[in-house]
Coordinates of C-alpha atoms in Angstrom, one line a residue:
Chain J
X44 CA 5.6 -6.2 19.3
X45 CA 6.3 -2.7 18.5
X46 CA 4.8 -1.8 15.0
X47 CA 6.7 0.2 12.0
X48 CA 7.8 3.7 13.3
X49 CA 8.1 6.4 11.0
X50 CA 8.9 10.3 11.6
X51 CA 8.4 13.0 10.9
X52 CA 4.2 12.8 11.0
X53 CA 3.8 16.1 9.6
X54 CA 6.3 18.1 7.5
X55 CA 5.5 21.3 5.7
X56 CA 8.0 23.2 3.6
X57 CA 8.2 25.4 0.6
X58 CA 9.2 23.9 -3.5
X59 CA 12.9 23.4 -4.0
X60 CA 13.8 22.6 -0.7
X61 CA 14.8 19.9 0.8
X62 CA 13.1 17.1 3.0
X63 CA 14.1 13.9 4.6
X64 CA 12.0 10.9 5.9
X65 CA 12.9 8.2 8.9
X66 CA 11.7 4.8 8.7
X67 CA 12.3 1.9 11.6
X68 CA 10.5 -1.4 10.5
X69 CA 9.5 -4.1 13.2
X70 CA 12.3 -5.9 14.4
X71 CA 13.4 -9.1 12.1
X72 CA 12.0 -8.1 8.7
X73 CA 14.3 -8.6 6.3
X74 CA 11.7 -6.4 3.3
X75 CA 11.5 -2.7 3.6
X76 CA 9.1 -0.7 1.4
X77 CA 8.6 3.3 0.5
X78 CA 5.3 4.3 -0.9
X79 CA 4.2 7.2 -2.2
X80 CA -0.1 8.2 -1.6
X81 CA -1.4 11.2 -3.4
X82 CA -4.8 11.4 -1.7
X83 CA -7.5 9.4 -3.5
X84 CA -5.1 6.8 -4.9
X85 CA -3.8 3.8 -4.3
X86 CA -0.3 3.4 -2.8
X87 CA 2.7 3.8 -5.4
X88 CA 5.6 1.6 -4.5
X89 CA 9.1 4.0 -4.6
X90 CA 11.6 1.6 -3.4
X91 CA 11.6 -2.1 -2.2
X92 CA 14.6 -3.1 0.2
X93 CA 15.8 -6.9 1.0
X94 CA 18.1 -6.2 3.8
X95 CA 20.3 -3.4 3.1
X96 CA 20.3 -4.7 -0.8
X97 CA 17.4 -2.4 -3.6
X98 CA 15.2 -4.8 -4.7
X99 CA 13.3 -2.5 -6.9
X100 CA 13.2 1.1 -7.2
X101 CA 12.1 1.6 -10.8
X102 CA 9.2 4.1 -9.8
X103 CA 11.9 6.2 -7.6
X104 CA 12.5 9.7 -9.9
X105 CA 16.4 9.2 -9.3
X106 CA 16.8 12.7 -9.8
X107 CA 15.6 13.8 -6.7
X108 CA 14.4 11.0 -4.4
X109 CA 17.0 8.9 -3.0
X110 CA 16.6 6.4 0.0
X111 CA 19.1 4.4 2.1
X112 CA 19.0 1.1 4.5
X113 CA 21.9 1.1 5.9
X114 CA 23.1 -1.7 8.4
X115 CA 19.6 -3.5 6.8
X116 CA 17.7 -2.3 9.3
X117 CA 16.1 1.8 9.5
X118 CA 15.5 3.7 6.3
X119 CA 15.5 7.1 5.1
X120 CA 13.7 8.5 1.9
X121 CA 15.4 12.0 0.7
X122 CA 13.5 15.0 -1.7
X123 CA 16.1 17.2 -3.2
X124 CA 14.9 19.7 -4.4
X125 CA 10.6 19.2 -3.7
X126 CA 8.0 19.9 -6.2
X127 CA 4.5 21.1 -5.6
X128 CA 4.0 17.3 -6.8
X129 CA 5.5 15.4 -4.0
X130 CA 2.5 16.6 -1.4
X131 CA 1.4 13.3 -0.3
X132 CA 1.9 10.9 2.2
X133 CA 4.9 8.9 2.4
X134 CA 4.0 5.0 3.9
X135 CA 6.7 3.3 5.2
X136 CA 6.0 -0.6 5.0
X137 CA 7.6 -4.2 6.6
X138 CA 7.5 -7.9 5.8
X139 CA 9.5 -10.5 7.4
X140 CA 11.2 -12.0 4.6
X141 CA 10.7 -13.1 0.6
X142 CA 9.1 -16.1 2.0
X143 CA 7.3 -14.8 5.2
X144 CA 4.1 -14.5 3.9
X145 CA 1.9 -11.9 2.2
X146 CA 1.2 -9.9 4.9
X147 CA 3.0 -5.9 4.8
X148 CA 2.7 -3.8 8.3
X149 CA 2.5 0.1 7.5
X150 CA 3.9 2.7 9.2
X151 CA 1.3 5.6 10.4
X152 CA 3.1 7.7 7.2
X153 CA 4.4 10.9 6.8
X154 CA 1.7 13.4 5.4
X155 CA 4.0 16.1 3.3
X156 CA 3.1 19.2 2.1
X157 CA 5.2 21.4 -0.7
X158 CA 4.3 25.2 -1.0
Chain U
X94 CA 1.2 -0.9 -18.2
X95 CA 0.5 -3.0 -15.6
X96 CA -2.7 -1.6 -13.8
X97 CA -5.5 -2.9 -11.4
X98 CA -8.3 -1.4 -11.7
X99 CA -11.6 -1.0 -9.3
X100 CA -14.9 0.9 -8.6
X101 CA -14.3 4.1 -7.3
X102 CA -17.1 3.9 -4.8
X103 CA -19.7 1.5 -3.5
X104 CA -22.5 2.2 -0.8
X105 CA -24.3 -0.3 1.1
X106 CA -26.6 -0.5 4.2
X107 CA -25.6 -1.4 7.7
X108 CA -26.1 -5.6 7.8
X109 CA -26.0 -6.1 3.5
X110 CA -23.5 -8.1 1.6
X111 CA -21.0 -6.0 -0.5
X112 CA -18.8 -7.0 -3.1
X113 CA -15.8 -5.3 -4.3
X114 CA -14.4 -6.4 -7.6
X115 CA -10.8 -5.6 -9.0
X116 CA -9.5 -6.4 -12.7
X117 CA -5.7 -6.4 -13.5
X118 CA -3.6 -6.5 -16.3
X119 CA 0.0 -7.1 -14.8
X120 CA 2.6 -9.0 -15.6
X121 CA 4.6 -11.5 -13.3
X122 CA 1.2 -12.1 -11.4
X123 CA 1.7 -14.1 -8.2
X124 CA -1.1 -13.3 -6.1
X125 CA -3.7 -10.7 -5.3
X126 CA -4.2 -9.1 -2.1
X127 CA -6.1 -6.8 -0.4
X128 CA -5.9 -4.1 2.6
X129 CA -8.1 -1.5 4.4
X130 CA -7.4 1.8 4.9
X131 CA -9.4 4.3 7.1
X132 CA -9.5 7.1 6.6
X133 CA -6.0 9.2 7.8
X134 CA -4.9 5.7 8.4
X135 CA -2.3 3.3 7.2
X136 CA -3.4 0.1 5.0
X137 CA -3.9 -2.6 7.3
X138 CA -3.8 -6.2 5.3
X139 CA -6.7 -8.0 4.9
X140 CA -6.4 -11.0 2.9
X141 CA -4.4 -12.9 0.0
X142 CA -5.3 -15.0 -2.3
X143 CA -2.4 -17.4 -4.4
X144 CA -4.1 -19.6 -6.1
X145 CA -7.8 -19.8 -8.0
X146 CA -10.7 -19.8 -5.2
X147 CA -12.6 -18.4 -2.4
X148 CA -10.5 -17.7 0.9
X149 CA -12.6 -16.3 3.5
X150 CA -11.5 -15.1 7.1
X151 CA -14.3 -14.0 9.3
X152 CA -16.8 -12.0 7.5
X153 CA -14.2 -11.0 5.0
X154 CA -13.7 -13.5 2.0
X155 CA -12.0 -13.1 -1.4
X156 CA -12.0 -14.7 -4.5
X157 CA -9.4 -14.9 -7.2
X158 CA -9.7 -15.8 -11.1
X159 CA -6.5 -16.3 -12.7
X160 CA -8.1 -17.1 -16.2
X161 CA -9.9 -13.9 -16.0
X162 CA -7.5 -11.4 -14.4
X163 CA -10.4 -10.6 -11.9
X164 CA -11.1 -10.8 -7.8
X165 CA -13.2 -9.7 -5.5
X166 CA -13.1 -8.8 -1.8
X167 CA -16.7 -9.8 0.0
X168 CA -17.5 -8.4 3.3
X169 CA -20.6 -10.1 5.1
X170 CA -22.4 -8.2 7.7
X171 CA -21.1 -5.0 6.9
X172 CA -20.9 -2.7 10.2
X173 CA -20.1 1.4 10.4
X174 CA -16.6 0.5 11.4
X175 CA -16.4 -1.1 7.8
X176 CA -16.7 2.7 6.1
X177 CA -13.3 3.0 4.7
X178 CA -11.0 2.7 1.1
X179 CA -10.1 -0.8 -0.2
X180 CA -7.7 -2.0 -2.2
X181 CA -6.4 -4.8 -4.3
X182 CA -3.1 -5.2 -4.8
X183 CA -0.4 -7.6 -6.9
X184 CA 0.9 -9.8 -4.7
X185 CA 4.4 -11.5 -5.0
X186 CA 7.9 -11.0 -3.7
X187 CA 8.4 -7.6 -5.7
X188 CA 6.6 -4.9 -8.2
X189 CA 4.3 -4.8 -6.0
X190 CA 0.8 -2.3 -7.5
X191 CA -1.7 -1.4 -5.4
X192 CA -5.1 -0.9 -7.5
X193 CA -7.3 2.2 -7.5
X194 CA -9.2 2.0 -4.4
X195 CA -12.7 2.0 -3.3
X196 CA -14.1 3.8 -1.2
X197 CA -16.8 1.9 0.9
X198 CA -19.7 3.8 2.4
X199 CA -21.7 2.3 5.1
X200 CA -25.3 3.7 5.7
X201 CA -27.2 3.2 8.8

């Protein structure tokens, strides 16, 4: 079973621009997640999908992040315009439904640095 | 705030017992679980606990007090391949928090 795919790996650009992140979760799960990892802490969730539907985006600074599921299945997570802030890695994450189970599969992430 | 909150760094010898604890304040608690993540790595699940009690899974077990907002993750034989960041997290359909992370260092 092919695991959660994310691209780019590596994306380096300068503050105020803009910068876009590709998510494809294993096959069948209904849950989608975005995190945001500043290095040394603990995962911040960004925005929970159930199929195409936002379950919870409430940490998600609306004025410049925005992420889409369409069809329920792949994912993108937007930053327009980036602050020196974002630099993290972005985690990608997948479960197979409300009541699969505990269990979340992580992408390798995308490690993001603003200039 | 809803927080969970965990030593920043433990150290242990090759073969010894460690225990990692977590204490939350969160609301809507459902669960806590718990992931590894190596360094440059992704989080990689490791366990869940629903309800009060010890669930153990190889050399990994983890223990849950509702009554005291506090867990623990316990890792039993510890080996090099066990140097790495761990962390609780709320469980539960969504909000999900991760806690602070440890940071477990395995000496030879």
């Amino acid at each position: 079973e092919a695991g959660v795919a994310q691209s780019p790996r590596y994306k380096i650009i300068e503050k105020r621009q803009s910068v876009a992140f590709w998510c494809n979760p294993i096959s069948g799960h209904a849950t989608l997640y975005w995190y945001q990892q500043i290095l040394g802490q603990g995962p911040k969730l960004l925005i929970q999908f159930q199929n195409n539907g936002v379950v919870d985006d409430s940490q998600l600074p609306k004025d410049r992040f925005s992420a889409e599921r369409l069809k329920g299945v792949d994912s993108t997570l937007k930053i327009q315009p980036a602050k020196l802030e974002d630099s993290a890695v972005y985690l990608c994450a997948s479960r197979p439904d409300r009541d699969g189970g505990e269990t979340q599969y992580f992408g390798p992430g995308t490690r993001l640095l603003v200039l | 705030g809803q927080s969970l909150e965990q030593p920043s760094e433990v150290t242990a010898v090759e073969g010894a017992i460690v225990q990692i604890n977590c204490t939350y304040q969160t609301s809507g608690f459902y669960g806590l679980s718990w992931y590894q993540q190596h360094d440059g790595g992704a989080p990689t699940f490791l366990s869940y606990n629903a309800l009060d009690g010890l669930e153990e899974t190889g050399r990994f077990s983890s223990f849950l007090s509702r009554s005291d907002s506090y867990g623990y993750l316990l890792l039993q034989e510890l080996q090099m391949k066990d140097s790495a960041s761990y962390f609780c997290a709320k469980g539960g359909t969504y909000k999900y928090i991760f806690g602070t992370g440890t940071r477990l260092k395995v000496l030879a």
